[in-house]
Amino acid sequence: MDQIDWDNLGFNVVETKSMFTATCKQGETWQKGGLVPYGKIELSPAAGVLNYGQGCFEGTKAFRTVNNRVVLFRIDLNAKRMAISTKRLCIPQMDTTFFINAVKETVLDNIDYVPPLNKGTLYVRPIVWGTSPAIGVKPVEEYTFMIFVSPVGPYFKDGVRPLNLKINKDYHRAAPKGIGNAKAIGNYSASLYPLTEAKSEGYDEVLYLDAKDDTFLEEVGSANLFLIKDGKLITPKLRGSILDGVTRDSVMKIAKAKLELDPIEADITLKELYNSDEVFCTGTAVSVTPVGSIADEDGVHSLSDGKIGLYTRKLKEILVGIQREEVKDDFGWLFPLK
Ligand code: COI
């Protein structure tokens, strides 16, 4: 821990003191588990997760606040989403209390790794895999749930610079009725090739269109997308292939309650996107990150003069303010730990 350079945290894995682990068989209940020293794990080469991608995860953060406390943010929503994802992946579901207690235990044991105020956050990664062997395609018998944590800084290398996105019609992220609305590990492997291609061309991320009509906006890499137009906050509606983000929901609630912006979930076309006043994306990892330009086959469309828009900045300030206890948590979103 002494070696951590708090002033230069990126979004990287930093080994910490401990991690949580529990196992459960098909038809049983998640009930035990505990902390073990952070380290490598042993798996059969035939483990369900390694062969058929039977795994899903969550992402949440612990924040150090101005009151010198450490808080979790809306962890109940992560617990609910984990239940939805595990059901879809035929993994035994865990109840909310088991999930939340495991996250609390892991963060408390690694509390010294929560970065100082304004230096970053502790990213928390609960993940569950099918770990017993299978050669035929089927849900395996045994599952392992782990939680590891890592102190992190900004997700994108240059911090708060507005993103330059690329629309690439050669790829989709996920299909409706597939697993796009679950936090399944396979969704993220599907995004690696388009992401690598976009990055090699100088873009930050890929903006995906829907798999059915190739017309409506979906997600930005691993983040949800928003636009602001004439006092309305508009985001792609959840059509089965979009993840129901915790930050997505929080931003909609803040917009309505604090900024008198109407939150609307809709099918959004590229034309509407290019005509909008501000564009940004949201996620636990990316928080609220402005979008400065979008490139498609016709060229580059600049947005908000490449700067962070006024509403985007306000939404971010309020969200981050609540997470740091600089702004009163009127919504009851914080789970104080210490
Ligand atoms: C998050 O925002 O926490 C995510 O899950 C994105 C992650 C894939 C980096």
mmCIF file of C-alpha atoms and ligand atoms in Angstrom:
data_model
loop_
_atom_site.group_PDB
_atom_site.id
_atom_site.type_symbol
_atom_site.label_atom_id
_atom_site.label_comp_id
_atom_site.label_asym_id
_atom_site.label_seq_id
_atom_site.Cartn_x
_atom_site.Cartn_y
_atom_site.Cartn_z
ATOM 1 C CA MET A 1 0.000 0.000 0.000
ATOM 2 C CA ASP A 2 2.880 2.338 0.741
ATOM 3 C CA GLN A 3 3.895 1.949 -2.897
ATOM 4 C CA ILE A 4 0.581 3.199 -4.289
ATOM 5 C CA ASP A 5 0.970 6.505 -6.083
ATOM 6 C CA TRP A 6 -2.372 8.045 -5.104
ATOM 7 C CA ASP A 7 -1.803 11.025 -7.400
ATOM 8 C CA ASN A 8 -1.529 8.930 -10.531
ATOM 9 C CA LEU A 9 -4.167 6.236 -10.275
ATOM 10 C CA GLY A 10 -5.491 4.893 -13.553
ATOM 11 C CA PHE A 11 -8.170 2.289 -14.118
ATOM 12 C CA ASN A 12 -5.842 -0.629 -13.449
ATOM 13 C CA VAL A 13 -5.667 -3.660 -11.200
ATOM 14 C CA VAL A 14 -3.812 -3.021 -7.953
ATOM 15 C CA GLU A 15 -3.438 -6.032 -5.672
ATOM 16 C CA THR A 16 -4.970 -5.504 -2.245
ATOM 17 C CA LYS A 17 -5.042 -7.373 1.048
ATOM 18 C CA SER A 18 -7.916 -9.787 0.613
ATOM 19 C CA MET A 19 -10.770 -11.040 -1.531
ATOM 20 C CA PHE A 20 -14.076 -12.717 -0.767
ATOM 21 C CA THR A 21 -14.825 -16.231 -1.932
ATOM 22 C CA ALA A 22 -17.828 -18.541 -1.643
ATOM 23 C CA THR A 23 -19.050 -21.602 -3.498
ATOM 24 C CA CYS A 24 -22.502 -22.968 -4.188
ATOM 25 C CA LYS A 25 -23.863 -25.985 -6.028
ATOM 26 C CA GLN A 26 -26.819 -26.004 -8.412
ATOM 27 C CA GLY A 27 -29.988 -26.267 -6.312
ATOM 28 C CA GLU A 28 -28.288 -25.040 -3.114
ATOM 29 C CA THR A 29 -28.213 -21.613 -1.458
ATOM 30 C CA TRP A 30 -25.285 -19.201 -1.195
ATOM 31 C CA GLN A 31 -24.723 -18.998 2.523
ATOM 32 C CA LYS A 32 -21.122 -19.295 3.613
ATOM 33 C CA GLY A 33 -17.934 -17.800 2.326
ATOM 34 C CA GLY A 34 -15.329 -15.427 3.651
ATOM 35 C CA LEU A 35 -12.138 -13.551 3.064
ATOM 36 C CA VAL A 36 -8.897 -15.085 1.846
ATOM 37 C CA PRO A 37 -5.604 -13.356 1.017
ATOM 38 C CA TYR A 38 -5.673 -11.751 -2.437
ATOM 39 C CA GLY A 39 -4.101 -14.114 -4.916
ATOM 40 C CA LYS A 40 -4.399 -16.482 -7.828
ATOM 41 C CA ILE A 41 -7.074 -19.128 -8.049
ATOM 42 C CA GLU A 42 -6.997 -22.656 -9.389
ATOM 43 C CA LEU A 43 -9.495 -23.841 -11.997
ATOM 44 C CA SER A 44 -10.106 -26.970 -14.025
ATOM 45 C CA PRO A 45 -9.350 -26.373 -17.713
ATOM 46 C CA ALA A 46 -12.880 -27.699 -18.286
ATOM 47 C CA ALA A 47 -14.506 -25.122 -15.961
ATOM 48 C CA GLY A 48 -17.842 -23.923 -17.358
ATOM 49 C CA VAL A 49 -16.699 -20.320 -17.341
ATOM 50 C CA LEU A 50 -13.525 -21.034 -19.302
ATOM 51 C CA ASN A 51 -15.235 -23.057 -22.010
ATOM 52 C CA TYR A 52 -18.698 -21.589 -22.365
ATOM 53 C CA GLY A 53 -18.467 -18.206 -20.665
ATOM 54 C CA GLN A 54 -20.849 -19.038 -17.836
ATOM 55 C CA GLY A 55 -20.142 -16.025 -15.677
ATOM 56 C CA CYS A 56 -21.438 -12.595 -14.778
ATOM 57 C CA PHE A 57 -20.221 -9.722 -12.689
ATOM 58 C CA GLU A 58 -21.031 -6.430 -11.059
ATOM 59 C CA GLY A 59 -19.172 -3.160 -10.694
ATOM 60 C CA THR A 60 -19.571 -0.727 -7.828
ATOM 61 C CA LYS A 61 -17.365 1.708 -5.929
ATOM 62 C CA ALA A 62 -16.527 2.673 -2.350
ATOM 63 C CA PHE A 63 -16.003 6.411 -1.886
ATOM 64 C CA ARG A 64 -14.101 8.321 0.779
ATOM 65 C CA THR A 65 -16.196 11.333 1.747
ATOM 66 C CA VAL A 66 -15.653 14.825 3.117
ATOM 67 C CA ASN A 67 -16.912 13.508 6.468
ATOM 68 C CA ASN A 68 -13.996 11.067 6.459
ATOM 69 C CA ARG A 69 -16.321 8.119 6.056
ATOM 70 C CA VAL A 70 -16.271 5.369 3.463
ATOM 71 C CA VAL A 71 -19.589 4.803 1.715
ATOM 72 C CA LEU A 72 -21.053 2.434 -0.858
ATOM 73 C CA PHE A 73 -23.474 3.821 -3.433
ATOM 74 C CA ARG A 74 -26.841 2.130 -4.225
ATOM 75 C CA ILE A 75 -25.368 -1.302 -3.619
ATOM 76 C CA ASP A 76 -28.924 -2.666 -3.369
ATOM 77 C CA LEU A 77 -29.295 -2.083 -7.122
ATOM 78 C CA ASN A 78 -26.134 -4.050 -7.864
ATOM 79 C CA ALA A 79 -27.499 -6.885 -5.735
ATOM 80 C CA LYS A 80 -30.765 -6.877 -7.689
ATOM 81 C CA ARG A 81 -28.995 -6.787 -11.028
ATOM 82 C CA MET A 82 -26.702 -9.642 -9.972
ATOM 83 C CA ALA A 83 -29.843 -11.686 -9.313
ATOM 84 C CA ILE A 84 -31.167 -10.882 -12.813
ATOM 85 C CA SER A 85 -27.836 -11.701 -14.490
ATOM 86 C CA THR A 86 -27.291 -14.961 -12.598
ATOM 87 C CA LYS A 87 -30.804 -16.140 -13.426
ATOM 88 C CA ARG A 88 -30.185 -15.526 -17.135
ATOM 89 C CA LEU A 89 -26.857 -17.401 -16.983
ATOM 90 C CA CYS A 90 -28.314 -20.401 -15.034
ATOM 91 C CA ILE A 91 -26.138 -19.569 -12.015
ATOM 92 C CA PRO A 92 -27.636 -19.998 -8.521
ATOM 93 C CA GLN A 93 -29.096 -16.635 -7.461
ATOM 94 C CA MET A 94 -27.865 -15.075 -4.233
ATOM 95 C CA ASP A 95 -30.088 -13.051 -2.005
ATOM 96 C CA THR A 96 -29.569 -9.329 -1.584
ATOM 97 C CA THR A 97 -28.355 -9.546 2.013
ATOM 98 C CA PHE A 98 -25.739 -12.175 1.218
ATOM 99 C CA PHE A 99 -24.427 -10.055 -1.677
ATOM 100 C CA ILE A 100 -24.364 -6.769 0.239
ATOM 101 C CA ASN A 101 -22.747 -8.297 3.334
ATOM 102 C CA ALA A 102 -20.037 -9.871 1.204
ATOM 103 C CA VAL A 103 -19.291 -6.523 -0.469
ATOM 104 C CA LYS A 104 -19.211 -4.740 2.915
ATOM 105 C CA GLU A 105 -16.894 -7.352 4.429
ATOM 106 C CA THR A 106 -14.487 -7.114 1.502
ATOM 107 C CA VAL A 107 -14.368 -3.326 1.449
ATOM 108 C CA LEU A 108 -13.943 -3.067 5.221
ATOM 109 C CA ASP A 109 -11.022 -5.483 5.183
ATOM 110 C CA ASN A 110 -9.402 -3.460 2.376
ATOM 111 C CA ILE A 111 -10.364 -0.051 3.741
ATOM 112 C CA ASP A 112 -6.779 1.227 3.617
ATOM 113 C CA TYR A 113 -6.918 0.884 -0.160
ATOM 114 C CA VAL A 114 -9.791 3.361 -0.530
ATOM 115 C CA PRO A 115 -7.993 6.348 -2.083
ATOM 116 C CA PRO A 116 -7.889 9.667 -0.220
ATOM 117 C CA LEU A 117 -10.615 12.190 -1.065
ATOM 118 C CA ASN A 118 -10.255 13.564 -4.614
ATOM 119 C CA LYS A 119 -7.615 10.988 -5.553
ATOM 120 C CA GLY A 120 -9.878 8.184 -6.744
ATOM 121 C CA THR A 121 -12.213 5.463 -5.531
ATOM 122 C CA LEU A 122 -12.104 1.801 -4.603
ATOM 123 C CA TYR A 123 -13.579 -0.180 -7.498
ATOM 124 C CA VAL A 124 -15.380 -3.291 -6.275
ATOM 125 C CA ARG A 125 -15.765 -6.257 -8.604
ATOM 126 C CA PRO A 126 -18.143 -9.031 -7.507
ATOM 127 C CA ILE A 127 -17.959 -11.877 -10.028
ATOM 128 C CA VAL A 128 -19.486 -15.335 -10.221
ATOM 129 C CA TRP A 129 -18.404 -18.213 -12.433
ATOM 130 C CA GLY A 130 -19.346 -21.778 -13.253
ATOM 131 C CA THR A 131 -16.224 -23.487 -11.948
ATOM 132 C CA SER A 132 -16.857 -27.223 -12.150
ATOM 133 C CA PRO A 133 -15.953 -29.071 -15.350
ATOM 134 C CA ALA A 134 -18.205 -29.588 -18.367
ATOM 135 C CA ILE A 135 -17.458 -30.666 -21.907
ATOM 136 C CA GLY A 136 -21.037 -30.656 -23.151
ATOM 137 C CA VAL A 137 -22.802 -27.308 -23.287
ATOM 138 C CA LYS A 138 -24.830 -27.115 -20.074
ATOM 139 C CA PRO A 139 -24.940 -25.229 -16.782
ATOM 140 C CA VAL A 140 -22.254 -26.759 -14.558
ATOM 141 C CA GLU A 141 -22.720 -28.193 -11.083
ATOM 142 C CA GLU A 142 -20.608 -25.829 -8.946
ATOM 143 C CA TYR A 143 -20.158 -22.028 -8.836
ATOM 144 C CA THR A 144 -17.615 -19.687 -7.266
ATOM 145 C CA PHE A 145 -18.425 -16.149 -6.199
ATOM 146 C CA MET A 146 -15.520 -13.793 -5.597
ATOM 147 C CA ILE A 147 -15.155 -10.121 -4.819
ATOM 148 C CA PHE A 148 -11.913 -8.308 -5.391
ATOM 149 C CA VAL A 149 -11.245 -4.590 -5.142
ATOM 150 C CA SER A 150 -8.788 -2.157 -6.668
ATOM 151 C CA PRO A 151 -8.071 1.520 -6.057
ATOM 152 C CA VAL A 152 -8.799 3.329 -9.324
ATOM 153 C CA GLY A 153 -8.607 6.740 -10.930
ATOM 154 C CA PRO A 154 -10.364 7.878 -14.128
ATOM 155 C CA TYR A 155 -11.496 5.175 -16.574
ATOM 156 C CA PHE A 156 -10.254 7.085 -19.591
ATOM 157 C CA LYS A 157 -6.597 7.942 -19.764
ATOM 158 C CA ASP A 158 -6.998 11.700 -20.116
ATOM 159 C CA GLY A 159 -9.468 12.011 -17.271
ATOM 160 C CA VAL A 160 -12.258 14.423 -18.055
ATOM 161 C CA ARG A 161 -11.599 15.256 -21.727
ATOM 162 C CA PRO A 162 -14.778 14.747 -23.813
ATOM 163 C CA LEU A 163 -14.711 11.434 -25.655
ATOM 164 C CA ASN A 164 -14.362 10.912 -29.370
ATOM 165 C CA LEU A 165 -16.642 8.041 -30.327
ATOM 166 C CA LYS A 166 -16.818 5.894 -33.411
ATOM 167 C CA ILE A 167 -19.945 4.322 -34.851
ATOM 168 C CA ASN A 168 -19.072 1.111 -36.619
ATOM 169 C CA LYS A 169 -21.973 -0.604 -38.368
ATOM 170 C CA ASP A 170 -19.947 -3.794 -38.813
ATOM 171 C CA TYR A 171 -20.505 -4.845 -35.217
ATOM 172 C CA HIS A 172 -23.257 -5.049 -32.643
ATOM 173 C CA ARG A 173 -22.709 -5.270 -28.918
ATOM 174 C CA ALA A 174 -25.677 -7.439 -28.033
ATOM 175 C CA ALA A 175 -29.036 -8.507 -29.404
ATOM 176 C CA PRO A 176 -32.495 -8.159 -27.887
ATOM 177 C CA LYS A 177 -33.497 -11.469 -26.291
ATOM 178 C CA GLY A 178 -29.778 -12.244 -25.944
ATOM 179 C CA ILE A 179 -27.749 -11.422 -22.833
ATOM 180 C CA GLY A 180 -27.167 -7.684 -23.347
ATOM 181 C CA ASN A 181 -29.323 -6.747 -20.373
ATOM 182 C CA ALA A 182 -27.401 -9.122 -18.108
ATOM 183 C CA LYS A 183 -23.915 -8.224 -16.901
ATOM 184 C CA ALA A 184 -22.570 -11.332 -18.603
ATOM 185 C CA ILE A 185 -18.839 -11.601 -19.185
ATOM 186 C CA GLY A 186 -19.451 -12.569 -22.827
ATOM 187 C CA ASN A 187 -20.922 -9.157 -23.653
ATOM 188 C CA TYR A 188 -17.588 -7.585 -22.887
ATOM 189 C CA SER A 189 -15.547 -10.049 -24.946
ATOM 190 C CA ALA A 190 -17.813 -9.239 -27.911
ATOM 191 C CA SER A 191 -16.781 -5.593 -27.595
ATOM 192 C CA LEU A 192 -13.013 -6.149 -27.601
ATOM 193 C CA TYR A 193 -12.423 -6.354 -31.356
ATOM 194 C CA PRO A 194 -14.444 -3.244 -32.300
ATOM 195 C CA LEU A 195 -12.874 -1.370 -29.368
ATOM 196 C CA THR A 196 -9.339 -2.303 -30.380
ATOM 197 C CA GLU A 197 -10.047 -1.263 -33.969
ATOM 198 C CA ALA A 198 -11.549 2.075 -32.842
ATOM 199 C CA LYS A 199 -8.621 2.792 -30.509
ATOM 200 C CA SER A 200 -6.083 2.041 -33.239
ATOM 201 C CA GLU A 201 -7.820 4.755 -35.299
ATOM 202 C CA GLY A 202 -7.566 7.267 -32.430
ATOM 203 C CA TYR A 203 -11.100 7.001 -30.987
ATOM 204 C CA ASP A 204 -11.850 6.479 -27.304
ATOM 205 C CA GLU A 205 -14.816 4.130 -27.567
ATOM 206 C CA VAL A 206 -17.415 2.598 -29.846
ATOM 207 C CA LEU A 207 -21.038 3.717 -30.004
ATOM 208 C CA TYR A 208 -23.220 0.754 -30.942
ATOM 209 C CA LEU A 209 -26.481 0.754 -32.873
ATOM 210 C CA ASP A 210 -29.263 -1.723 -32.188
ATOM 211 C CA ALA A 211 -28.899 -5.216 -33.609
ATOM 212 C CA LYS A 212 -32.441 -5.423 -35.002
ATOM 213 C CA ASP A 213 -32.792 -2.268 -37.099
ATOM 214 C CA ASP A 214 -29.254 -0.843 -37.117
ATOM 215 C CA THR A 215 -30.942 2.491 -36.493
ATOM 216 C CA PHE A 216 -31.296 3.221 -32.801
ATOM 217 C CA LEU A 217 -28.555 4.104 -30.344
ATOM 218 C CA GLU A 218 -27.579 1.467 -27.802
ATOM 219 C CA GLU A 219 -24.519 1.717 -25.525
ATOM 220 C CA VAL A 220 -21.095 3.323 -25.568
ATOM 221 C CA GLY A 221 -18.727 0.421 -24.902
ATOM 222 C CA SER A 222 -19.576 -0.511 -21.344
ATOM 223 C CA ALA A 223 -21.502 2.694 -20.584
ATOM 224 C CA ASN A 224 -25.035 4.049 -21.107
ATOM 225 C CA LEU A 225 -25.608 6.998 -23.413
ATOM 226 C CA PHE A 226 -27.553 10.224 -22.795
ATOM 227 C CA LEU A 227 -28.369 13.295 -24.803
ATOM 228 C CA ILE A 228 -29.900 16.600 -23.814
ATOM 229 C CA LYS A 229 -32.215 18.462 -26.140
ATOM 230 C CA ASP A 230 -34.514 21.405 -25.339
ATOM 231 C CA GLY A 231 -34.716 20.719 -21.593
ATOM 232 C CA LYS A 232 -35.150 16.970 -21.999
ATOM 233 C CA LEU A 233 -32.732 14.297 -20.897
ATOM 234 C CA ILE A 234 -33.058 11.398 -23.318
ATOM 235 C CA THR A 235 -31.516 7.936 -23.091
ATOM 236 C CA PRO A 236 -32.027 4.766 -25.144
ATOM 237 C CA LYS A 237 -34.878 2.752 -23.726
ATOM 238 C CA LEU A 238 -34.080 -0.679 -22.358
ATOM 239 C CA ARG A 239 -35.074 -2.919 -25.256
ATOM 240 C CA GLY A 240 -33.485 -6.127 -23.945
ATOM 241 C CA SER A 241 -29.962 -5.481 -25.157
ATOM 242 C CA ILE A 242 -29.060 -2.495 -22.973
ATOM 243 C CA LEU A 243 -27.791 -2.743 -19.422
ATOM 244 C CA ASP A 244 -29.929 -1.085 -16.760
ATOM 245 C CA GLY A 245 -27.109 1.018 -15.301
ATOM 246 C CA VAL A 246 -27.046 2.242 -11.699
ATOM 247 C CA THR A 247 -25.537 5.561 -12.798
ATOM 248 C CA ARG A 248 -28.097 5.712 -15.650
ATOM 249 C CA ASP A 249 -30.930 5.521 -13.131
ATOM 250 C CA SER A 250 -29.228 7.951 -10.724
ATOM 251 C CA VAL A 251 -28.686 10.581 -13.415
ATOM 252 C CA MET A 252 -32.348 10.375 -14.479
ATOM 253 C CA LYS A 253 -33.496 10.830 -10.877
ATOM 254 C CA ILE A 254 -31.095 13.743 -10.244
ATOM 255 C CA ALA A 255 -32.159 15.417 -13.503
ATOM 256 C CA LYS A 256 -35.820 15.341 -12.547
ATOM 257 C CA ALA A 257 -35.478 16.227 -8.864
ATOM 258 C CA LYS A 258 -32.693 18.808 -8.991
ATOM 259 C CA LEU A 259 -32.466 20.250 -12.501
ATOM 260 C CA GLU A 260 -36.048 20.177 -13.760
ATOM 261 C CA LEU A 261 -34.908 18.190 -16.762
ATOM 262 C CA ASP A 262 -37.477 15.703 -18.053
ATOM 263 C CA PRO A 263 -35.931 12.214 -18.206
ATOM 264 C CA ILE A 264 -37.177 10.267 -21.227
ATOM 265 C CA GLU A 265 -36.382 6.716 -22.320
ATOM 266 C CA ALA A 266 -36.836 6.429 -26.090
ATOM 267 C CA ASP A 267 -35.604 4.971 -29.348
ATOM 268 C CA ILE A 268 -33.042 7.540 -30.517
ATOM 269 C CA THR A 269 -31.753 7.922 -34.073
ATOM 270 C CA LEU A 270 -28.385 9.235 -35.207
ATOM 271 C CA LYS A 271 -30.082 12.344 -36.594
ATOM 272 C CA GLU A 272 -31.491 13.135 -33.148
ATOM 273 C CA LEU A 273 -28.085 12.520 -31.615
ATOM 274 C CA TYR A 274 -26.338 14.938 -33.972
ATOM 275 C CA ASN A 275 -29.017 17.584 -33.321
ATOM 276 C CA SER A 276 -28.735 17.397 -29.560
ATOM 277 C CA ASP A 277 -27.349 20.084 -27.281
ATOM 278 C CA GLU A 278 -25.165 17.827 -25.106
ATOM 279 C CA VAL A 279 -24.136 14.178 -25.142
ATOM 280 C CA PHE A 280 -22.565 12.155 -22.355
ATOM 281 C CA CYS A 281 -22.219 8.609 -21.140
ATOM 282 C CA THR A 282 -22.635 7.089 -17.694
ATOM 283 C CA GLY A 283 -21.442 4.056 -15.769
ATOM 284 C CA THR A 284 -19.894 3.137 -12.459
ATOM 285 C CA ALA A 285 -16.467 3.088 -14.037
ATOM 286 C CA VAL A 286 -16.873 6.196 -16.224
ATOM 287 C CA SER A 287 -19.152 8.152 -13.833
ATOM 288 C CA VAL A 288 -20.536 10.943 -16.080
ATOM 289 C CA THR A 289 -18.231 11.507 -19.059
ATOM 290 C CA PRO A 290 -18.982 14.050 -21.809
ATOM 291 C CA VAL A 291 -18.883 13.119 -25.484
ATOM 292 C CA GLY A 292 -17.139 15.641 -27.737
ATOM 293 C CA SER A 293 -17.477 14.054 -31.152
ATOM 294 C CA ILE A 294 -18.965 11.119 -33.007
ATOM 295 C CA ALA A 295 -17.578 9.726 -36.219
ATOM 296 C CA ASP A 296 -19.629 7.707 -38.687
ATOM 297 C CA GLU A 297 -19.153 6.783 -42.341
ATOM 298 C CA ASP A 298 -20.056 10.353 -43.375
ATOM 299 C CA GLY A 299 -17.427 12.035 -41.194
ATOM 300 C CA VAL A 300 -16.978 13.541 -37.755
ATOM 301 C CA HIS A 301 -19.828 15.308 -35.953
ATOM 302 C CA SER A 302 -18.657 17.723 -33.239
ATOM 303 C CA LEU A 303 -20.843 18.232 -30.185
ATOM 304 C CA SER A 304 -20.948 21.101 -27.664
ATOM 305 C CA ASP A 305 -17.802 22.547 -29.310
ATOM 306 C CA GLY A 306 -15.926 19.589 -27.866
ATOM 307 C CA LYS A 307 -16.518 20.923 -24.331
ATOM 308 C CA ILE A 308 -18.472 19.570 -21.366
ATOM 309 C CA GLY A 309 -22.052 20.917 -21.557
ATOM 310 C CA LEU A 310 -23.661 22.884 -18.743
ATOM 311 C CA TYR A 311 -26.221 20.235 -17.764
ATOM 312 C CA THR A 312 -23.657 17.457 -18.090
ATOM 313 C CA ARG A 313 -21.410 19.316 -15.677
ATOM 314 C CA LYS A 314 -24.239 19.922 -13.211
ATOM 315 C CA LEU A 315 -25.375 16.298 -13.304
ATOM 316 C CA LYS A 316 -21.830 15.143 -12.690
ATOM 317 C CA GLU A 317 -21.266 17.622 -9.868
ATOM 318 C CA ILE A 318 -24.431 16.532 -8.064
ATOM 319 C CA LEU A 319 -23.767 12.806 -8.530
ATOM 320 C CA VAL A 320 -20.144 13.022 -7.414
ATOM 321 C CA GLY A 321 -21.159 15.473 -4.672
ATOM 322 C CA ILE A 322 -23.593 12.941 -3.208
ATOM 323 C CA GLN A 323 -21.004 10.166 -3.433
ATOM 324 C CA ARG A 324 -18.498 12.336 -1.518
ATOM 325 C CA GLU A 325 -21.097 13.694 0.915
ATOM 326 C CA GLU A 326 -20.542 17.236 -0.349
ATOM 327 C CA VAL A 327 -24.173 17.310 -1.505
ATOM 328 C CA LYS A 328 -26.979 16.092 0.779
ATOM 329 C CA ASP A 329 -28.119 12.578 -0.067
ATOM 330 C CA ASP A 330 -31.858 13.332 -0.378
ATOM 331 C CA PHE A 331 -32.387 10.031 -2.177
ATOM 332 C CA GLY A 332 -31.040 7.715 0.553
ATOM 333 C CA TRP A 333 -28.458 6.246 -1.818
ATOM 334 C CA LEU A 334 -25.448 5.985 0.513
ATOM 335 C CA PHE A 335 -24.506 2.950 2.598
ATOM 336 C CA PRO A 336 -21.925 4.231 5.125
ATOM 337 C CA LEU A 337 -19.304 1.698 6.162
ATOM 338 C CA LYS A 338 -16.988 3.591 8.423
HETATM 339 C C1 COI B 1 -18.817 -0.406 -14.659
HETATM 340 O O1 COI B 1 -19.090 0.721 -15.077
HETATM 341 O O2 COI B 1 -18.662 -0.677 -13.472
HETATM 342 C C2 COI B 1 -18.657 -1.493 -15.556
HETATM 343 O O3 COI B 1 -19.089 -2.555 -15.279
HETATM 344 C C3 COI B 1 -17.813 -1.264 -16.688
HETATM 345 C C4 COI B 1 -16.646 -2.173 -16.630
HETATM 346 C C5 COI B 1 -16.815 -3.207 -17.674
HETATM 347 C C6 COI B 1 -15.379 -1.435 -16.699
#
